[in-house]
CSV table of C-alpha atoms in Angstrom, one decimal:
chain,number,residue,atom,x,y,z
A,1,UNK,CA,135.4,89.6,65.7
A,2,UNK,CA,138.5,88.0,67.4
A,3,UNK,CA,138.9,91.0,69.4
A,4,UNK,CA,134.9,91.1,70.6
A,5,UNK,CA,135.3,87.8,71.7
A,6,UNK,CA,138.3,88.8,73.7
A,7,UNK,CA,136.4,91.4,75.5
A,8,UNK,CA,133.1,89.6,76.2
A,9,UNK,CA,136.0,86.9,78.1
A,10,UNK,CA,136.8,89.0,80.4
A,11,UNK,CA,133.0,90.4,81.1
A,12,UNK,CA,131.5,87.3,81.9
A,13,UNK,CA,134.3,86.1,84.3
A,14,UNK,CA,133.9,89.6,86.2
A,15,UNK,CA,129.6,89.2,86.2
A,16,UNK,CA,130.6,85.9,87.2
A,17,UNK,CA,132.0,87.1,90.5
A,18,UNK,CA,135.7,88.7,89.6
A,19,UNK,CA,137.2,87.7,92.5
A,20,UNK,CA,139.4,84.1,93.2
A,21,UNK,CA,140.5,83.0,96.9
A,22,UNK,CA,144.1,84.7,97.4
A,23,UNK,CA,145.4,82.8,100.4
A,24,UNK,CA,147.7,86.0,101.6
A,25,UNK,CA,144.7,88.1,102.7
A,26,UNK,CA,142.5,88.1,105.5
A,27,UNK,CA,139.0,86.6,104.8
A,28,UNK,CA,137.1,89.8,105.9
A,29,UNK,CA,139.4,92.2,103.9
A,30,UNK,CA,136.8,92.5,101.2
A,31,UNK,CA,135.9,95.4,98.6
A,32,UNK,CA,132.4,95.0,97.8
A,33,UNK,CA,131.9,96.7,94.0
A,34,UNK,CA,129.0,98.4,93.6
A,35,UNK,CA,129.8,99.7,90.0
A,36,UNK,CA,131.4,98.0,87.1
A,37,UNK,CA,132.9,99.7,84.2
A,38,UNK,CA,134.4,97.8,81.4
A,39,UNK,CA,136.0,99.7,77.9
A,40,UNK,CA,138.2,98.6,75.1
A,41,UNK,CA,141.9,99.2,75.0
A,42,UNK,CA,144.7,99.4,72.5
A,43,UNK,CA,145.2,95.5,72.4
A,44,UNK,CA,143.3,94.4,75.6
A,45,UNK,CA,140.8,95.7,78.0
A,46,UNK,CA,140.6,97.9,80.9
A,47,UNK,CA,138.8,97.1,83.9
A,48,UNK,CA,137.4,99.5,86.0
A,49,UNK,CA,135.5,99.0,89.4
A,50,UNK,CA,134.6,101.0,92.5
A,51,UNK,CA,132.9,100.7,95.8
A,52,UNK,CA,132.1,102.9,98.7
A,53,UNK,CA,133.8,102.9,102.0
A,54,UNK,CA,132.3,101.9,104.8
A,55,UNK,CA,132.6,102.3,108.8
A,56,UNK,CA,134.3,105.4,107.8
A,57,UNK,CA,136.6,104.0,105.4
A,58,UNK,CA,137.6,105.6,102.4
A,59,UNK,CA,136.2,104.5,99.1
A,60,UNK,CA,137.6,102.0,96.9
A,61,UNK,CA,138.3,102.1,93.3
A,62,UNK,CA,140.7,99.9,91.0
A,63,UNK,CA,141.6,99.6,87.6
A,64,UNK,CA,143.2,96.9,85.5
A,65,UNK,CA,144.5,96.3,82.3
A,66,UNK,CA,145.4,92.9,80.6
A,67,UNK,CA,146.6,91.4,77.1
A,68,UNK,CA,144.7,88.4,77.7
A,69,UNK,CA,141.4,88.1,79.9
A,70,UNK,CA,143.1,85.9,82.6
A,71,UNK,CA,145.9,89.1,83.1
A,72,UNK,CA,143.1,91.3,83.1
A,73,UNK,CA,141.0,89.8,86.1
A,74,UNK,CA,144.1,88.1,87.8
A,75,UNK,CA,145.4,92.1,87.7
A,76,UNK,CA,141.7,93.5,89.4
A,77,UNK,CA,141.7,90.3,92.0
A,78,UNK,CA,145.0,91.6,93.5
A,79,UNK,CA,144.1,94.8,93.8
A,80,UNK,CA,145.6,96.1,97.2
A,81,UNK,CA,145.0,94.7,100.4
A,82,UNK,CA,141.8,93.6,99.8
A,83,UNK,CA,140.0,90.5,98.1
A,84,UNK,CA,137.8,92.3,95.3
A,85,UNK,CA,134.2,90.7,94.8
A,86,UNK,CA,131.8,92.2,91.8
A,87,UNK,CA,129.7,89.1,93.4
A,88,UNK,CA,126.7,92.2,94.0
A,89,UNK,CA,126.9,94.9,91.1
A,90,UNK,CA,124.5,97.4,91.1
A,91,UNK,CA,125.3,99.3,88.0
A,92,UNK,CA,127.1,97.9,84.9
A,93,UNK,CA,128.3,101.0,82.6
A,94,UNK,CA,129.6,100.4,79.2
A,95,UNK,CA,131.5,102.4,77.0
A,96,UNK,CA,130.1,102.9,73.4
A,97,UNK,CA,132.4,101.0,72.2
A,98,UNK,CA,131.8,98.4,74.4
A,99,UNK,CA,128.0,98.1,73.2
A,100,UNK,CA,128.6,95.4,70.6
A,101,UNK,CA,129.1,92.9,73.3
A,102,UNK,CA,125.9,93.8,75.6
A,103,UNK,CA,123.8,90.4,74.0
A,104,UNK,CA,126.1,88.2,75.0
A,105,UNK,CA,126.8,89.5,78.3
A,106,UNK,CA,123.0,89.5,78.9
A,107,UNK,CA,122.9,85.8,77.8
A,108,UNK,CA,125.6,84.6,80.8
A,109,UNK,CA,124.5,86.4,83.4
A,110,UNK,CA,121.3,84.4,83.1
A,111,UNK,CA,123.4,81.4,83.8
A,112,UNK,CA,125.4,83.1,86.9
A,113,UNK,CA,123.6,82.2,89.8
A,114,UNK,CA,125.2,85.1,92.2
A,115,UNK,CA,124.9,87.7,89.7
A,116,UNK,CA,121.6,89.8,90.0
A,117,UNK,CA,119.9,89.7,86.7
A,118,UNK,CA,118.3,93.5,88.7
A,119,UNK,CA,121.3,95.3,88.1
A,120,UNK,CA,121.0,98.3,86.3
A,121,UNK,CA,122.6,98.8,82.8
A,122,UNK,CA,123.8,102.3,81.8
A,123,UNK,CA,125.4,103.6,78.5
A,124,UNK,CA,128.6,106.4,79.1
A,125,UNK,CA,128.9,108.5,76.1
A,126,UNK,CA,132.0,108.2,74.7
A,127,UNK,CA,134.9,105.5,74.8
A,128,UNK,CA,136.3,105.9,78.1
A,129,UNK,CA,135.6,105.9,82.2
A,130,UNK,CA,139.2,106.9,83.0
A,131,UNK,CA,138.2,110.6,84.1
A,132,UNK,CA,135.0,109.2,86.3
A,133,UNK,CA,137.2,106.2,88.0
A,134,UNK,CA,140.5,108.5,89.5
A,135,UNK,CA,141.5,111.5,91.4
A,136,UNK,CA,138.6,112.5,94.3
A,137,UNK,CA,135.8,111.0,92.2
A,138,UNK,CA,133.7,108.5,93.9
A,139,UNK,CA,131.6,106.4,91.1
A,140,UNK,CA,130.3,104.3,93.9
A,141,UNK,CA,128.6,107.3,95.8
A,142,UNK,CA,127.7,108.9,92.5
A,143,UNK,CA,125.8,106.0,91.0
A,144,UNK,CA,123.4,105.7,94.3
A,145,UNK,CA,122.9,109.5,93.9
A,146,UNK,CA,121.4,108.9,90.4
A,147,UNK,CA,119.9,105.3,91.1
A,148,UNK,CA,118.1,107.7,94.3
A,149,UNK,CA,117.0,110.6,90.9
A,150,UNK,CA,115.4,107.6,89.0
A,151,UNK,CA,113.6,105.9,92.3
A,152,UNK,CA,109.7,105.9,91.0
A,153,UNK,CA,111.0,106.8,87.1
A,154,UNK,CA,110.8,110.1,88.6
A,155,UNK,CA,113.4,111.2,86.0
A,156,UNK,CA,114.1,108.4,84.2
A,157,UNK,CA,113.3,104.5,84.1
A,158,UNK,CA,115.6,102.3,85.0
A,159,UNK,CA,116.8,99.3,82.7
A,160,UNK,CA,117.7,96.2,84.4
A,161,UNK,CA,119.9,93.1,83.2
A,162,UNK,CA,116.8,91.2,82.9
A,163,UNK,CA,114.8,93.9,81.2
A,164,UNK,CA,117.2,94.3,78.7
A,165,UNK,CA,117.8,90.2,78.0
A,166,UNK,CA,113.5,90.4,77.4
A,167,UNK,CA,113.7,93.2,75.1
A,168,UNK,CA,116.9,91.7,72.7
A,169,UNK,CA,115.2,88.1,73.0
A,170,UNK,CA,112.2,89.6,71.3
A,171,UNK,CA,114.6,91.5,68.4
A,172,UNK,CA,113.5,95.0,69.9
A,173,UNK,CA,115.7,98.2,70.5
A,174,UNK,CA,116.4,99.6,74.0
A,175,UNK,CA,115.9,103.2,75.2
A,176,UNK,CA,119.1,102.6,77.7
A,177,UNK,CA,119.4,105.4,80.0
A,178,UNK,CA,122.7,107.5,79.1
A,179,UNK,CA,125.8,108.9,81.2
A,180,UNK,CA,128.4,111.6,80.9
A,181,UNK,CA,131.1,112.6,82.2
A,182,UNK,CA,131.2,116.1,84.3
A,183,UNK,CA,132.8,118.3,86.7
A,184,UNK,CA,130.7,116.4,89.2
A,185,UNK,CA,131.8,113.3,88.0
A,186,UNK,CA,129.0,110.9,86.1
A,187,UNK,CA,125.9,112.7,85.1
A,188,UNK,CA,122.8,111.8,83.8
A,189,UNK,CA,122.3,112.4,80.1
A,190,UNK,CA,119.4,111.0,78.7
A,191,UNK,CA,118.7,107.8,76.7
A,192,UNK,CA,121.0,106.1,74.1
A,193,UNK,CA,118.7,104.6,71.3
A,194,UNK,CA,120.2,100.8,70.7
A,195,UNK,CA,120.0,98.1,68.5
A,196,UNK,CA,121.7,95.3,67.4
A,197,UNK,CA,125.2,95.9,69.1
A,198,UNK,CA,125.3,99.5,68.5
A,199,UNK,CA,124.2,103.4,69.9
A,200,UNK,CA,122.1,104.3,67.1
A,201,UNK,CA,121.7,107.8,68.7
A,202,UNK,CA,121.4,109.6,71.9
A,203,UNK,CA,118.0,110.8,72.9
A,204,UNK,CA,118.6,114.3,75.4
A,205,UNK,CA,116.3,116.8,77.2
A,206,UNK,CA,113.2,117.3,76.0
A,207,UNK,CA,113.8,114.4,73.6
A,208,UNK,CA,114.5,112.2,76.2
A,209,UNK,CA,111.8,113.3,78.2
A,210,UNK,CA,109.3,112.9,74.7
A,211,UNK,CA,110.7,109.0,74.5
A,212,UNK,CA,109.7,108.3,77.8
A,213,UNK,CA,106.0,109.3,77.7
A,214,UNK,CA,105.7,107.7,74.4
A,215,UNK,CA,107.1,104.1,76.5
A,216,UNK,CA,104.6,105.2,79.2
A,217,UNK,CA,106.8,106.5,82.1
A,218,UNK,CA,106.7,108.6,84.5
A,219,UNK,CA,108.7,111.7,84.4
A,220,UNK,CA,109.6,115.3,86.1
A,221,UNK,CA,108.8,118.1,84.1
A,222,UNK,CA,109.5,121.6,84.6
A,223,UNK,CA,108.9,123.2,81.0
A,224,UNK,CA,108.3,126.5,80.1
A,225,UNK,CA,106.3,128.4,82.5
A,226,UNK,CA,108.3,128.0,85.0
A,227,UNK,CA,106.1,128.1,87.9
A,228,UNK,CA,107.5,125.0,89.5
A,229,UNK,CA,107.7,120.9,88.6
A,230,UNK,CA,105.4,118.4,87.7
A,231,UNK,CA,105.4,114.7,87.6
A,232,UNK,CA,103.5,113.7,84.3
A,233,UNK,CA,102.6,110.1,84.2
A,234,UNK,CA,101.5,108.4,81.1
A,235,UNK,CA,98.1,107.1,81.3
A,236,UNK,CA,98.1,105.2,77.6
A,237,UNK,CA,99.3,106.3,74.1
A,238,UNK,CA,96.7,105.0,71.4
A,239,UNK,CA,98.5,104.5,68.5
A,240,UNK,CA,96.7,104.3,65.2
A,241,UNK,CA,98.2,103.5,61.8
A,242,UNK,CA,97.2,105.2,58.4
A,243,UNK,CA,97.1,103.7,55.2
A,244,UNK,CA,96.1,105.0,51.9
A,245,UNK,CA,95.2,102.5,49.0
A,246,UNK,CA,96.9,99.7,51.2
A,247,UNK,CA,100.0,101.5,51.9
A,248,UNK,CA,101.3,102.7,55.6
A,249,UNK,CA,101.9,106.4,55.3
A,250,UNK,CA,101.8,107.7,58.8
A,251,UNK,CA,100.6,107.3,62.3
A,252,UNK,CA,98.2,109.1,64.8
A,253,UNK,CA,99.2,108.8,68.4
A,254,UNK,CA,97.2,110.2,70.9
A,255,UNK,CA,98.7,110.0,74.9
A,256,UNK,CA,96.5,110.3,77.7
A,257,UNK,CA,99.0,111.9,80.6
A,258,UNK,CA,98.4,112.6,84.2
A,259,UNK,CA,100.0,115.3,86.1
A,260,UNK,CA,100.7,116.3,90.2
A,261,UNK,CA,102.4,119.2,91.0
A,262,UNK,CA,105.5,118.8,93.1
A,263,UNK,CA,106.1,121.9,94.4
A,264,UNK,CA,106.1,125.8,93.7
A,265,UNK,CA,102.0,125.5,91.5
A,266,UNK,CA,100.3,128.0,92.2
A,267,UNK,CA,96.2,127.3,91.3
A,268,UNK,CA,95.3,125.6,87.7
A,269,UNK,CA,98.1,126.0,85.0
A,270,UNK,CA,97.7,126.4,81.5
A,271,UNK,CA,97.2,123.2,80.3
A,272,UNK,CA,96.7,123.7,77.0
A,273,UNK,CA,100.5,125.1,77.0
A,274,UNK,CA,101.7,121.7,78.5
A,275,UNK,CA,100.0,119.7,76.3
A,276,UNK,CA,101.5,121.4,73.4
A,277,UNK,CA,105.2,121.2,75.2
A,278,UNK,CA,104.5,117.5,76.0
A,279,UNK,CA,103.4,116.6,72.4
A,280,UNK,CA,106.1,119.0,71.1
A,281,UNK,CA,108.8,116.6,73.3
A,282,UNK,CA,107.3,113.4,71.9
A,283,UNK,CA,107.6,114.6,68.3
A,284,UNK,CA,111.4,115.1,68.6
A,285,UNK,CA,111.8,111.9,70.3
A,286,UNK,CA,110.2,109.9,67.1
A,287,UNK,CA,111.5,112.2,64.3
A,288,UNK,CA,115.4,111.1,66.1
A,289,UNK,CA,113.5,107.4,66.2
A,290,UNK,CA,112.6,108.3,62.5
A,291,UNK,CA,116.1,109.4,61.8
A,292,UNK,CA,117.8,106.1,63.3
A,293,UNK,CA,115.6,104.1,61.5
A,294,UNK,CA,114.4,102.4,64.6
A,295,UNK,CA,111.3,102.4,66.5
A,296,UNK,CA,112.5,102.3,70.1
A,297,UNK,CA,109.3,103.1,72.1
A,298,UNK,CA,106.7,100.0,70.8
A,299,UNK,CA,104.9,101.6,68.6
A,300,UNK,CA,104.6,99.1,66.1
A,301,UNK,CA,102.4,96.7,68.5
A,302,UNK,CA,100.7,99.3,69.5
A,303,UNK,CA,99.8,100.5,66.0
A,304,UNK,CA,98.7,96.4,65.8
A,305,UNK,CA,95.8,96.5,68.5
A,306,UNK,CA,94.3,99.3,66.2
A,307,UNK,CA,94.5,97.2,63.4
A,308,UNK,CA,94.3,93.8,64.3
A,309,UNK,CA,92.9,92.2,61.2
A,310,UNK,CA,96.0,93.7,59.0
A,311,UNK,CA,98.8,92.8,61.6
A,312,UNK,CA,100.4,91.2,59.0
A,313,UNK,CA,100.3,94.1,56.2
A,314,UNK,CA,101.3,96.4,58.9
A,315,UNK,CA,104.6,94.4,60.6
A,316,UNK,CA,105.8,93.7,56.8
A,317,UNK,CA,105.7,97.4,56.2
A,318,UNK,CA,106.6,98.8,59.2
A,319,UNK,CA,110.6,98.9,59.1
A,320,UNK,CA,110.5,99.9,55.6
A,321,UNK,CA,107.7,102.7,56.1
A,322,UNK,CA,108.8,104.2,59.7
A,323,UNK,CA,111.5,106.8,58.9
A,324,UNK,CA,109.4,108.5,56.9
A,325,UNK,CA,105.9,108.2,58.4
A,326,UNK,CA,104.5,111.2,58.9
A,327,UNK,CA,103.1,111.8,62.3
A,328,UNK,CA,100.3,113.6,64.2
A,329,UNK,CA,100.6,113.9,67.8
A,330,UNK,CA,98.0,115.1,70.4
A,331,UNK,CA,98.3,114.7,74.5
A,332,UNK,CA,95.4,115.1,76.8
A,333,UNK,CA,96.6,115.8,80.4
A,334,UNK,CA,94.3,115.9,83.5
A,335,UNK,CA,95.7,117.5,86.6
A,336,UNK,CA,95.3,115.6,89.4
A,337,UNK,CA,95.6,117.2,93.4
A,338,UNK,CA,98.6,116.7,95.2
A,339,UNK,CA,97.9,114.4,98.3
């Protein structure tokens, strides 16, 4: 517990704005972060940040390391040449094993007036950024190349600072989107299922792709014909809750999608075969739901507008019942011409 506090220290001074006022450097010598990575150490913390260069300048990255929080920042401050400000962070990443401090970081930035409650939260697989913060990587560049892939929840939907403090205030999980480490340096990975300080598990491919329709976003989806893309938007998932003699047994969900072909379609495709992907996908995102023990896409109040008159029996059943709920899944999908 000591050692959580420790590391939450030194996350809200950097959301707080990282850097002091050295008087030995130049006002306009300024790295502007762009991304903010924070991990767990042996008996401190490492600090990593990066921004891009600009007018032709090279980008920036730094790293510190600290036994107390005060080490650890004073270290990233006097990085270089160059004043560091994490005043305008665009993507916070944390380490798995950094997860356990995420409600508390959510909770101050609220109370930091020049951090961006926008900024978009990310989960790295695994328990260190070393590998995407050295060498020729550029985490800056790489982050606005997958901030670009999620632009519209083409791919994936975004989770913001704010987003996530709304979710935890109400007690619900978060589908937080996921990262890896590559060749090509970060990489999309899917979604990391989590709750209560912890990755319960990590939803990839078609899973991934399943949780998202369930939540109602919009996704790209090639599948198996293999004809060309398709973005699939959810239209509504009507979620209806089965009882027998007064006991919750399973669920019915039926999702309404709408498709536009994004290139290489040729005339009407099988639907039938992409609503049986689709509902295929959504049925391996629940039964990894199922297997966490967590219902991560809000099917719970959606189950309650079926059944509104047994809210009650239904939300003091519902954590108990889920894992093993057995589920039917249908999907509907219209195809809709591209403009």
């Amino acid at each position: 517990m000591r050692k959580g506090w420790f590391f939450l220290g030194c996350l809200l001074l950097l959301l707080s704005g990282c850097a002091g006022t050295p008087q030995s450097r130049e006002a306009g010598s300024t790295a502007i972060v762009g991304v903010l990575g924070v991990e767990p150490k042996q008996d401190g913390i490492q600090i990593f940040a990066a921004a891009e260069g600009r007018e032709g300048e090279d980008p920036a990255m730094y790293r510190s390391w600290g036994e107390t929080t005060a080490a650890a920042v004073e270290a990233l401050t006097s990085s270089g040449d160059r004043i560091v400000s994490c005043a305008h962070v665009e993507h916070l990443l944390l380490t798995e094993n950094g997860a356990e401090a995420l409600p508390e970081v959510l909770s101050y930035a609220f109370q930091v007036p020049q951090q961006s409650t926008e900024t978009q939260l990310w989960m790295v697989r695994g328990n260190s950024l070393a590998g995407s913060f050295s060498g020729d990587s550029d985490p800056a560049r790489r982050m606005s190349v997958l901030k670009a892939a999620g632009k519209d929840r083409a791919r994936f939907s975004p989770v913001t600072l704010r987003e996530a403090a709304s979710a935890l205030a109400g007690g619900e999980a978060l589908l937080i989107p996921g990262l890896e480490e590559s060749e090509q340096g970060l990489s999309y990975l899917g979604l990391a299922l989590y709750r209560k300080g912890e990755v319960l598990e990590w939803l990839t491919g078609s899973s991934a792709l399943g949780a998202s329709l369930l939540k109602g976003d919009r996704v790209h989806w090639t599948g198996s014909l293999g004809k060309g893309s398709m973005s699939l938007q959810s239209t509504g998932c009507r979620v209806v809750p089965l009882f027998q003699e007064g006991t919750l047994t399973g669920l019915s969900i039926h999702c309404g999608l709408e498709g536009v072909a994004t290139g290489g379609w040729d005339g009407v495709e099988d639907t039938h075969v992409l609503e049986q992907e689709t509902a295929r996908a959504m049925e391996e995102a629940l039964a990894v739901m199922q297997r966490a023990g967590t219902d991560g896409a809000g099917l719970k109040e959606r189950a309650g507008l079926n059944w509104p008159l047994q809210w009650q029996r239904l939300s003091s059943q519902w954590e108990e019942a889920f894992p093993d709920l057995e589920a039917e899944v249908s999907v509907t999908i219209t195809i809709a011409e591209r403009q």
